[in-house]
Coordinates of N, CA and C and ligand atoms in Angstrom, one line a residue:
M125 N 6.8 -192.0 27.1 CA 7.1 -191.9 25.7 C 6.2 -192.7 24.9
K126 N 5.7 -192.2 23.8 CA 4.8 -192.9 22.9 C 5.6 -193.3 21.7
I127 N 5.5 -194.6 21.3 CA 6.2 -195.0 20.1 C 5.3 -194.8 18.9
T128 N 5.7 -193.9 18.0 CA 4.8 -193.6 16.8 C 5.3 -194.3 15.5
S129 N 6.6 -194.6 15.5 CA 7.1 -195.3 14.3 C 8.4 -196.1 14.6
A130 N 8.5 -197.2 14.0 CA 9.7 -198.1 14.2 C 10.0 -198.7 12.9
V131 N 11.2 -198.4 12.3 CA 11.6 -199.1 11.1 C 13.0 -199.6 11.1
Y132 N 13.2 -200.7 10.4 CA 14.5 -201.3 10.3 C 15.3 -200.4 9.3
V133 N 16.6 -200.1 9.7 CA 17.4 -199.2 8.9 C 18.5 -200.0 8.2
K134 N 19.3 -200.7 9.0 CA 20.4 -201.4 8.3 C 21.1 -202.3 9.3
S135 N 21.9 -203.2 8.7 CA 22.8 -204.1 9.5 C 24.2 -203.9 9.1
F136 N 25.1 -204.0 10.0 CA 26.5 -203.9 9.7 C 27.3 -204.7 10.7
M137 N 28.6 -204.8 10.4 CA 29.5 -205.6 11.3 C 30.6 -204.7 11.8
R138 N 30.9 -203.6 11.2 CA 31.9 -202.8 11.8 C 31.4 -201.4 12.0
Q139 N 31.8 -200.8 13.1 CA 31.4 -199.5 13.5 C 31.7 -198.5 12.4
Q140 N 32.9 -198.7 11.8 CA 33.3 -197.8 10.7 C 32.3 -197.7 9.6
D141 N 31.5 -198.7 9.4 CA 30.5 -198.7 8.3 C 29.2 -197.9 8.7
W142 N 29.2 -197.4 9.9 CA 28.0 -196.7 10.3 C 28.0 -195.4 9.5
D143 N 27.0 -195.2 8.6 CA 26.9 -194.1 7.8 C 25.5 -193.4 7.9
L144 N 24.9 -193.6 9.1 CA 23.6 -193.1 9.3 C 23.6 -191.7 9.9
P145 N 22.6 -190.9 9.7 CA 22.6 -189.6 10.4 C 22.7 -189.7 11.9
P146 N 23.5 -188.9 12.5 CA 23.7 -189.1 14.0 C 22.5 -188.8 14.8
L147 N 22.1 -189.7 15.5 CA 21.0 -189.6 16.5 C 21.3 -190.4 17.7
P148 N 20.7 -190.2 18.8 CA 21.0 -191.0 20.0 C 20.8 -192.5 19.8
E149 N 21.6 -193.3 20.4 CA 21.6 -194.8 20.2 C 21.4 -195.5 21.5
F150 N 20.6 -196.6 21.5 CA 20.5 -197.5 22.7 C 20.8 -198.9 22.2
A151 N 21.7 -199.6 22.9 CA 22.1 -200.9 22.4 C 21.6 -202.0 23.4
F152 N 21.4 -203.2 22.9 CA 20.9 -204.3 23.7 C 21.9 -205.5 23.5
I153 N 22.4 -205.9 24.7 CA 23.4 -207.0 24.7 C 23.0 -208.0 25.7
G154 N 23.5 -209.2 25.6 CA 23.2 -210.3 26.6 C 23.5 -211.6 25.9
R155 N 23.4 -212.6 26.7 CA 23.6 -214.0 26.2 C 22.6 -214.3 25.1
S156 N 23.0 -215.1 24.1 CA 22.1 -215.5 23.0 C 20.9 -216.1 23.6
N157 N 19.8 -215.8 23.1 CA 18.5 -216.4 23.5 C 17.9 -215.8 24.8
V158 N 18.6 -214.8 25.3 CA 18.0 -214.2 26.6 C 16.8 -213.3 26.3
G159 N 16.6 -213.0 25.0 CA 15.4 -212.3 24.6 C 15.6 -210.8 24.2
K160 N 16.7 -210.5 23.7 CA 17.0 -209.1 23.3 C 16.1 -208.6 22.1
S161 N 16.1 -209.5 21.1 CA 15.3 -209.1 19.9 C 13.8 -209.0 20.3
S162 N 13.3 -210.0 21.1 CA 11.9 -210.0 21.5 C 11.6 -208.7 22.3
L163 N 12.6 -208.3 23.1 CA 12.4 -207.1 24.0 C 12.2 -205.9 23.1
I164 N 13.0 -205.8 22.1 CA 12.9 -204.6 21.2 C 11.5 -204.6 20.6
N165 N 11.0 -205.8 20.1 CA 9.7 -205.8 19.5 C 8.6 -205.4 20.6
H166 N 8.8 -205.8 21.8 CA 7.9 -205.5 22.9 C 7.9 -204.0 23.1
L167 N 9.1 -203.4 23.2 CA 9.2 -202.0 23.4 C 8.5 -201.1 22.4
V168 N 8.6 -201.5 21.1 CA 8.0 -200.7 20.1 C 6.6 -201.2 19.7
H169 N 6.2 -202.3 20.4 CA 4.8 -202.8 20.2 C 4.7 -203.3 18.7
R170 N 5.7 -204.0 18.3 CA 5.6 -204.6 16.9 C 6.0 -206.1 17.0
K171 N 5.2 -207.0 16.5 CA 5.5 -208.4 16.7 C 6.7 -208.9 16.0
N172 N 6.9 -208.4 14.8 CA 8.0 -208.9 13.9 C 8.9 -207.9 13.3
L173 N 9.1 -206.8 14.0 CA 10.1 -205.9 13.5 C 11.5 -206.5 13.5
V174 N 11.8 -207.1 14.6 CA 13.1 -207.8 14.8 C 12.9 -209.3 14.7
K175 N 13.8 -210.0 14.0 CA 13.6 -211.5 13.9 C 14.1 -212.1 15.2
T176 N 13.3 -213.0 15.7 CA 13.6 -213.8 16.9 C 13.6 -215.3 16.6
S177 N 14.2 -216.0 17.6 CA 14.2 -217.5 17.4 C 14.4 -218.2 18.7
S178 N 13.9 -219.4 18.8 CA 14.2 -220.2 19.9 C 15.6 -220.8 19.9
T179 N 16.2 -220.7 18.7 CA 17.6 -221.3 18.5 C 18.6 -220.1 18.8
P180 N 19.5 -220.3 19.7 CA 20.5 -219.2 20.0 C 21.3 -218.9 18.8
G181 N 21.7 -217.6 18.7 CA 22.5 -217.2 17.6 C 21.7 -216.6 16.4
K182 N 20.5 -216.2 16.6 CA 19.7 -215.7 15.5 C 20.2 -214.4 15.0
T183 N 20.6 -213.5 15.9 CA 21.1 -212.2 15.6 C 22.6 -212.3 15.3
R184 N 23.0 -212.0 14.1 CA 24.4 -212.2 13.8 C 25.2 -210.9 13.4
M185 N 24.4 -209.9 13.2 CA 25.0 -208.6 12.9 C 24.5 -207.5 13.8
I186 N 25.0 -206.3 13.7 CA 24.6 -205.2 14.5 C 23.4 -204.6 13.7
N187 N 22.2 -204.7 14.2 CA 21.0 -204.3 13.5 C 20.4 -203.0 14.1
V188 N 20.1 -202.1 13.2 CA 19.7 -200.8 13.6 C 18.3 -200.5 13.2
F189 N 17.5 -200.0 14.2 CA 16.1 -199.6 14.0 C 15.9 -198.2 14.4
L190 N 15.2 -197.4 13.5 CA 14.9 -196.0 13.8 C 13.6 -195.9 14.4
I191 N 13.6 -195.2 15.6 CA 12.3 -195.1 16.3 C 11.9 -193.7 16.4
N192 N 10.6 -193.4 16.1 CA 10.0 -192.1 16.2 C 10.9 -191.1 15.4
E193 N 11.6 -191.6 14.4 CA 12.4 -190.7 13.6 C 13.4 -189.9 14.4
S194 N 13.7 -190.4 15.6 CA 14.5 -189.5 16.5 C 15.6 -190.3 17.3
F195 N 15.6 -191.6 17.3 CA 16.7 -192.3 18.0 C 16.7 -193.7 17.4
Y196 N 17.9 -194.4 17.7 CA 18.1 -195.7 17.2 C 18.1 -196.8 18.3
L197 N 17.4 -197.9 18.1 CA 17.6 -199.1 18.9 C 18.5 -200.0 18.2
V198 N 19.6 -200.5 18.9 CA 20.6 -201.3 18.2 C 20.6 -202.7 18.8
D199 N 20.2 -203.7 18.0 CA 20.2 -205.1 18.5 C 21.5 -205.8 18.2
L200 N 22.1 -206.3 19.2 CA 23.5 -206.9 19.0 C 23.4 -208.4 19.1
P201 N 24.4 -209.1 18.4 CA 24.4 -210.5 18.6 C 24.8 -210.9 20.0
G202 N 24.3 -212.0 20.5 CA 24.5 -212.4 21.9 C 25.8 -213.0 22.1
Y203 N 26.4 -212.9 23.3 CA 27.7 -213.4 23.6 C 27.8 -215.0 23.8
G204 N 26.7 -215.6 24.2 CA 26.7 -217.0 24.3 C 26.9 -217.8 23.0
F205 N 26.5 -217.1 22.0 CA 26.6 -217.7 20.6 C 28.0 -217.9 20.2
A206 N 28.9 -217.0 20.6 CA 30.3 -217.1 20.2 C 31.1 -218.0 21.1
V207 N 30.6 -219.2 21.3 CA 31.3 -220.1 22.2 C 32.2 -221.0 21.4
G208 N 32.2 -220.9 20.1 CA 32.9 -221.8 19.2 C 34.4 -221.5 19.3
P209 N 35.0 -221.6 18.1 CA 36.5 -221.4 18.0 C 36.9 -220.0 18.5
E210 N 38.1 -219.9 19.0 CA 38.6 -218.7 19.5 C 38.5 -217.6 18.4
A211 N 38.7 -217.9 17.2 CA 38.7 -217.0 16.1 C 37.3 -216.3 16.0
E212 N 36.3 -217.2 16.2 CA 34.9 -216.7 16.1 C 34.6 -215.7 17.3
R213 N 35.1 -216.1 18.4 CA 34.9 -215.3 19.6 C 35.6 -213.9 19.4
D214 N 36.7 -214.0 18.8 CA 37.5 -212.8 18.6 C 36.8 -211.8 17.6
T215 N 36.2 -212.4 16.6 CA 35.4 -211.6 15.6 C 34.3 -210.9 16.4
W216 N 33.6 -211.7 17.2 CA 32.5 -211.2 18.0 C 32.9 -210.0 18.9
R217 N 34.0 -210.3 19.6 CA 34.5 -209.2 20.5 C 34.9 -207.9 19.8
K218 N 35.5 -208.1 18.6 CA 35.9 -206.9 17.9 C 34.7 -206.2 17.4
M219 N 33.7 -206.9 16.9 CA 32.5 -206.3 16.4 C 31.8 -205.5 17.5
I220 N 31.6 -206.2 18.6 CA 30.8 -205.6 19.7 C 31.5 -204.4 20.4
W221 N 32.8 -204.7 20.7 CA 33.5 -203.6 21.5 C 33.9 -202.5 20.5
G222 N 34.1 -202.8 19.3 CA 34.4 -201.8 18.3 C 33.2 -200.8 18.2
Y223 N 32.0 -201.4 18.2 CA 30.8 -200.6 18.2 C 30.6 -199.8 19.5
L224 N 30.7 -200.6 20.6 CA 30.3 -199.9 21.9 C 31.3 -198.8 22.3
Q225 N 32.6 -199.0 22.0 CA 33.6 -198.0 22.4 C 33.8 -196.9 21.4
N226 N 33.2 -197.0 20.3 CA 33.5 -195.9 19.2 C 32.2 -195.3 18.7
S227 N 31.1 -195.4 19.5 CA 29.9 -194.8 19.0 C 29.6 -193.5 19.8
P228 N 29.9 -192.4 19.2 CA 29.8 -191.1 20.0 C 28.3 -190.8 20.5
N229 N 27.3 -191.4 19.8 CA 25.9 -191.1 20.2 C 25.3 -192.2 21.0
L230 N 26.1 -193.1 21.5 CA 25.5 -194.2 22.3 C 25.1 -193.7 23.7
K231 N 23.8 -193.7 24.0 CA 23.3 -193.2 25.2 C 23.3 -194.2 26.4
L232 N 23.0 -195.4 26.1 CA 22.8 -196.4 27.1 C 22.9 -197.8 26.6
I233 N 23.5 -198.7 27.3 CA 23.6 -200.1 26.9 C 22.7 -200.9 27.9
F234 N 21.8 -201.6 27.4 CA 21.0 -202.5 28.2 C 21.6 -203.9 28.2
Q235 N 22.1 -204.3 29.3 CA 22.6 -205.7 29.4 C 21.5 -206.6 30.0
L236 N 21.0 -207.5 29.2 CA 20.0 -208.4 29.6 C 20.5 -209.7 30.3
L237 N 19.8 -210.1 31.3 CA 20.2 -211.3 32.1 C 18.9 -212.1 32.2
D238 N 19.1 -213.4 32.4 CA 17.9 -214.2 32.6 C 17.6 -214.3 34.1
L239 N 16.4 -213.8 34.4 CA 16.0 -213.6 35.9 C 16.1 -215.0 36.6
R240 N 16.0 -216.1 35.9 CA 15.9 -217.4 36.6 C 17.3 -217.8 37.1
H241 N 18.3 -217.3 36.4 CA 19.7 -217.9 36.7 C 20.6 -216.9 37.3
E242 N 21.6 -217.4 38.1 CA 22.7 -216.6 38.5 C 23.4 -216.2 37.3
P243 N 24.0 -214.9 37.3 CA 24.7 -214.5 36.1 C 25.8 -215.5 35.7
S244 N 25.9 -215.8 34.4 CA 26.9 -216.7 34.0 C 28.3 -216.0 34.0
K245 N 29.3 -216.8 33.9 CA 30.7 -216.3 33.8 C 30.7 -215.2 32.7
E246 N 30.1 -215.5 31.6 CA 30.1 -214.5 30.5 C 29.4 -213.2 30.8
D247 N 28.2 -213.4 31.5 CA 27.5 -212.2 32.0 C 28.4 -211.4 32.9
Q248 N 29.0 -212.0 33.8 CA 29.9 -211.3 34.8 C 31.0 -210.6 34.1
T249 N 31.7 -211.3 33.2 CA 32.8 -210.7 32.5 C 32.3 -209.5 31.7
F250 N 31.2 -209.7 31.0 CA 30.7 -208.5 30.1 C 30.4 -207.3 31.0
F251 N 29.7 -207.6 32.1 CA 29.3 -206.5 33.1 C 30.6 -205.8 33.6
Q252 N 31.6 -206.6 34.0 CA 32.8 -206.0 34.5 C 33.5 -205.1 33.4
Q253 N 33.4 -205.6 32.2 CA 34.0 -204.8 31.1 C 33.3 -203.5 30.8
L254 N 32.0 -203.6 30.9 CA 31.2 -202.3 30.8 C 31.6 -201.3 31.8
V255 N 31.7 -201.8 33.1 CA 32.1 -200.9 34.2 C 33.5 -200.4 33.9
A256 N 34.4 -201.3 33.6 CA 35.8 -200.9 33.4 C 35.9 -199.8 32.2
A257 N 35.1 -200.0 31.2 CA 35.1 -199.1 30.1 C 34.3 -197.8 30.4
R258 N 33.7 -197.8 31.5 CA 32.9 -196.6 32.0 C 31.8 -196.2 31.0
L259 N 31.2 -197.3 30.5 CA 30.1 -197.1 29.6 C 28.8 -197.0 30.4
P260 N 27.8 -196.2 29.9 CA 26.6 -196.1 30.7 C 25.7 -197.4 30.4
F261 N 25.2 -198.0 31.4 CA 24.5 -199.2 31.3 C 23.2 -199.3 32.2
Q262 N 22.3 -200.2 31.8 CA 21.2 -200.5 32.6 C 21.0 -202.0 32.6
L263 N 21.0 -202.7 33.7 CA 20.7 -204.1 33.7 C 19.2 -204.4 33.6
I264 N 18.9 -205.5 32.9 CA 17.5 -205.9 32.8 C 17.5 -207.4 33.1
A265 N 16.6 -207.8 34.0 CA 16.4 -209.2 34.3 C 15.2 -209.6 33.5
N266 N 15.4 -210.5 32.5 CA 14.4 -210.8 31.6 C 13.7 -212.1 31.8
K267 N 12.6 -212.4 31.1 CA 11.8 -213.6 31.3 C 11.2 -213.8 32.7
A268 N 10.8 -212.6 33.2 CA 10.2 -212.6 34.6 C 9.0 -213.5 34.7
D269 N 8.3 -213.7 33.5 CA 7.1 -214.5 33.6 C 7.4 -215.9 34.0
K270 N 8.6 -216.3 34.0 CA 9.0 -217.7 34.4 C 9.0 -217.9 35.9
L271 N 8.9 -216.8 36.7 CA 9.0 -216.9 38.1 C 7.8 -216.2 38.8
G272 N 7.4 -216.7 40.0 CA 6.4 -216.0 40.8 C 7.0 -214.8 41.5
P273 N 6.1 -213.9 42.0 CA 6.5 -212.7 42.6 C 7.6 -212.8 43.7
N274 N 7.5 -213.8 44.6 CA 8.5 -213.9 45.6 C 9.9 -214.3 45.1
A275 N 9.9 -215.3 44.2 CA 11.1 -215.7 43.6 C 11.7 -214.6 42.7
R276 N 10.9 -213.8 42.1 CA 11.4 -212.7 41.3 C 12.3 -211.7 42.2
A277 N 11.7 -211.3 43.4 CA 12.4 -210.4 44.2 C 13.7 -211.0 44.7
Q278 N 13.6 -212.3 45.1 CA 14.9 -213.0 45.6 C 15.9 -213.0 44.5
Q279 N 15.5 -213.3 43.3 CA 16.5 -213.4 42.2 C 17.1 -212.1 41.8
L280 N 16.3 -211.0 41.9 CA 16.8 -209.7 41.6 C 17.9 -209.3 42.5
K281 N 17.7 -209.6 43.8 CA 18.7 -209.4 44.8 C 20.0 -210.2 44.6
A282 N 19.7 -211.5 44.3 CA 20.9 -212.4 44.1 C 21.7 -212.0 42.9
I283 N 21.1 -211.5 41.8 CA 21.8 -211.1 40.6 C 22.6 -209.8 40.9
Q284 N 21.9 -208.9 41.6 CA 22.7 -207.7 41.9 C 23.9 -208.0 42.8
H285 N 23.7 -208.9 43.8 CA 24.8 -209.2 44.7 C 25.9 -209.9 43.9
K286 N 25.6 -210.9 43.1 CA 26.6 -211.6 42.3 C 27.4 -210.7 41.5
L287 N 26.8 -209.7 40.8 CA 27.5 -208.8 39.9 C 28.2 -207.7 40.7
G288 N 27.7 -207.4 41.9 CA 28.2 -206.2 42.6 C 27.7 -205.0 41.9
A289 N 26.5 -205.1 41.4 CA 25.9 -203.9 40.6 C 25.4 -202.9 41.6
P290 N 25.4 -201.6 41.2 CA 25.0 -200.5 42.1 C 23.5 -200.5 42.3
Q291 N 22.7 -201.1 41.3 CA 21.3 -201.1 41.4 C 20.7 -202.4 41.0
K292 N 19.5 -202.7 41.5 CA 18.8 -203.9 41.1 C 18.5 -203.8 39.6
P293 N 18.6 -204.9 38.9 CA 18.1 -204.9 37.5 C 16.6 -204.5 37.4
L294 N 16.3 -204.0 36.2 CA 14.8 -203.8 35.9 C 14.2 -205.2 35.5
L295 N 13.0 -205.4 36.0 CA 12.3 -206.6 35.7 C 11.7 -206.4 34.3
H296 N 11.7 -207.5 33.5 CA 11.1 -207.4 32.2 C 10.6 -208.8 31.7
S297 N 9.5 -208.8 31.0 CA 9.0 -210.0 30.4 C 8.2 -209.5 29.1
T298 N 8.6 -210.0 28.0 CA 7.8 -209.8 26.8 C 6.5 -210.6 26.9
L299 N 6.6 -211.8 27.3 CA 5.5 -212.7 27.4 C 4.4 -212.1 28.3
A300 N 4.8 -211.6 29.5 CA 3.8 -211.2 30.4 C 3.6 -209.6 30.4
N301 N 4.2 -209.0 29.4 CA 4.0 -207.5 29.2 C 4.4 -206.8 30.5
L302 N 5.6 -207.1 31.0 CA 6.1 -206.5 32.2 C 7.3 -205.6 31.9
G303 N 7.4 -204.5 32.5 CA 8.6 -203.7 32.5 C 8.7 -202.7 31.3
R304 N 7.7 -202.7 30.4 CA 7.8 -201.9 29.2 C 7.9 -200.4 29.6
Q305 N 6.9 -200.0 30.4 CA 6.9 -198.6 30.8 C 8.2 -198.1 31.4
E306 N 8.7 -199.0 32.3 CA 10.0 -198.6 33.0 C 11.1 -198.5 32.0
L307 N 11.1 -199.3 31.0 CA 12.2 -199.2 30.0 C 12.0 -197.9 29.2
L308 N 10.8 -197.6 28.8 CA 10.6 -196.4 28.1 C 11.0 -195.2 28.9
A309 N 10.7 -195.3 30.2 CA 11.1 -194.2 31.1 C 12.6 -194.0 31.1
C310 N 13.3 -195.1 31.1 CA 14.8 -195.1 31.0 C 15.3 -194.4 29.8
L311 N 14.6 -194.8 28.6 CA 15.0 -194.1 27.4 C 14.8 -192.6 27.4
T312 N 13.6 -192.3 27.9 CA 13.3 -190.9 28.0 C 14.3 -190.1 28.9
A313 N 14.6 -190.7 30.0 CA 15.6 -190.0 30.9 C 16.9 -189.9 30.3
A314 N 17.4 -191.0 29.6 CA 18.7 -190.9 28.9 C 18.7 -189.9 27.8
L315 N 17.6 -189.8 27.1 CA 17.6 -188.9 26.0 C 17.7 -187.4 26.4
R316 N 17.4 -187.2 27.7 CA 17.6 -185.8 28.2 C 19.0 -185.5 28.6
E317 N 19.8 -186.5 28.8 CA 21.2 -186.3 29.2 C 22.1 -186.1 28.0
P318 N 23.2 -185.4 28.2 CA 24.2 -185.3 27.1 C 24.9 -186.6 26.9
A319 N 25.4 -186.9 25.7 CA 26.1 -188.1 25.4 C 27.3 -188.2 26.3
P320 N 27.7 -189.5 26.7 CA 28.8 -189.7 27.7 C 30.1 -189.0 27.3
N321 N 30.4 -189.0 26.0 CA 31.7 -188.4 25.6 C 31.5 -186.9 25.2
Q322 N 30.4 -186.3 25.7 CA 30.2 -184.9 25.4 C 30.2 -184.2 26.8
G323 N 31.0 -184.8 27.7 CA 31.0 -184.1 29.0 C 30.3 -184.9 30.1
E324 N 29.9 -184.2 31.1 CA 29.3 -184.8 32.3 C 28.1 -185.7 31.9
F325 N 28.1 -186.9 32.5 CA 27.0 -187.9 32.1 C 26.5 -188.5 33.3
A326 N 25.2 -188.5 33.5 CA 24.5 -189.2 34.5 C 23.3 -189.8 33.9
A327 N 23.3 -191.2 33.7 CA 22.3 -191.8 32.9 C 21.0 -192.1 33.7
G328 N 20.3 -191.2 34.1 CA 19.0 -191.4 34.7 C 18.9 -192.6 35.6
G329 N 18.1 -193.6 35.2 CA 18.0 -194.8 36.0 C 19.2 -195.8 35.7
A330 N 20.1 -195.4 34.9 CA 21.2 -196.3 34.6 C 22.1 -196.5 35.7
G331 N 22.7 -197.7 35.7 CA 23.6 -198.1 36.9 C 24.9 -197.4 37.0
A332 N 25.6 -197.1 35.9 CA 26.9 -196.7 36.0 C 27.1 -195.2 36.4
G333 N 26.3 -194.4 35.7 CA 26.4 -193.0 35.9 C 27.8 -192.5 35.6
A334 N 28.4 -193.1 34.6 CA 29.8 -192.8 34.3 C 30.0 -191.4 33.9
T335 N 31.2 -190.9 34.2 CA 31.5 -189.5 33.8 C 32.6 -189.3 32.9
S336 N 33.4 -190.4 32.6 CA 34.6 -190.2 31.8 C 34.4 -190.8 30.4
P337 N 35.3 -190.3 29.5 CA 35.2 -190.9 28.2 C 35.6 -192.3 28.1
K338 N 35.3 -192.9 27.0 CA 35.5 -194.4 26.9 C 37.0 -194.6 26.8
S339 N 37.4 -195.8 27.4 CA 38.8 -196.1 27.4 C 39.2 -197.0 26.3
G340 N 40.4 -197.6 26.4 CA 41.0 -198.4 25.2 C 40.2 -199.6 24.9
V341 N 40.6 -200.3 23.9 CA 39.9 -201.5 23.4 C 39.9 -202.6 24.4
I342 N 38.8 -203.2 24.5 CA 38.7 -204.3 25.5 C 39.2 -205.6 24.8
S343 N 40.1 -206.3 25.5 CA 40.6 -207.5 24.8 C 40.4 -208.7 25.6
G344 N 39.8 -208.6 26.8 CA 39.6 -209.7 27.7 C 38.5 -210.7 27.1
S345 N 38.5 -211.9 27.5 CA 37.5 -212.9 27.0 C 36.1 -212.6 27.4
S346 N 35.2 -212.9 26.6 CA 33.8 -212.7 27.0 C 33.0 -213.8 26.3
Ligands
GTP561 P1 20.1 -214.1 19.8 O1 19.6 -213.3 18.7 O2 20.3 -215.5 19.5 O3 21.2 -213.4 20.5 O4 18.9 -214.2 20.9 P2 18.0 -213.0 21.5 O5 18.5 -212.6 22.8 O6 17.7 -211.9 20.5 O7 16.6 -213.8 21.9 P3 15.2 -213.8 21.1 O8 14.5 -212.5 21.3 O9 15.4 -214.3 19.7 O10 14.4 -214.9 22.0 C1 14.9 -216.1 22.3 C2 13.8 -217.0 22.8 O11 13.3 -216.6 24.0 C3 12.6 -217.1 21.9 O12 12.1 -218.4 21.8 C4 11.6 -216.2 22.5 O13 10.2 -216.5 22.3 C5 11.9 -216.4 24.0 N1 11.6 -215.2 24.8 C6 11.9 -213.9 24.6 N2 11.5 -213.1 25.5 C7 10.8 -213.9 26.4 C8 10.2 -213.6 27.7 O14 10.0 -212.5 28.1 N3 9.7 -214.7 28.4 C9 9.8 -216.0 27.9 N4 9.3 -217.0 28.6 N5 10.4 -216.3 26.7 C10 10.9 -215.2 26.0
MG562 MG1 18.4 -211.7 18.6

């Protein structure tokens, strides 16, 4: 896939406020600071389309970008940021799961993990919730530039094992320009599939390959 255009469209906090023309959507989720916004810039080959920061909690809303005038990339606020009061975490949960579970055109959710670390409790909880909700996902092990080739392979295995994931995560690094083509191939494959709530779904390289519609609201902690 060649990226020919990438534009910011809008930010919102509630899925009900989505008033954009229906097109396939891809969402990016993961701990704050794991590199979600940077990865979107890397994918579309634009340095500053999405705002990034070394301070966790930069992305606070659901930010939508229109790519090639044919699909959306959706940058989500990270879960590590919502470590404050329970009320704040609750707001985050409602925003994220309200979006993930009620978006009829959501093709694939990319859950980003830090390749250097064992998945955190929050990573694990979020992953389990994705599986329980039967949402189509693809794991990404990010910041691969921080490790050498041997350590990378070991960590990929360890992460897969810890999560009980069906497949190894995709390696990615914005800094080292790694994994971009593989991610684009994932998008291309998912774009060929019908949406998960429009019948049979098998998300190309995606881990879940879920076939059933989305279930009830997630209320567990994350
Ligand atoms: P929130 O918006 O807070 O949820 O964070 P985010 O996941 O969007 O992270 P962001 O893209 O803002 O990047 C966080 C920090 O990680 C920044 O300092 C980036 O420069 C750095 N970073 C992003 N991608 C990579 C990468 O591939 N390798 C390395 N080494 N650093 C990266
Ligand atoms: Mg961000």
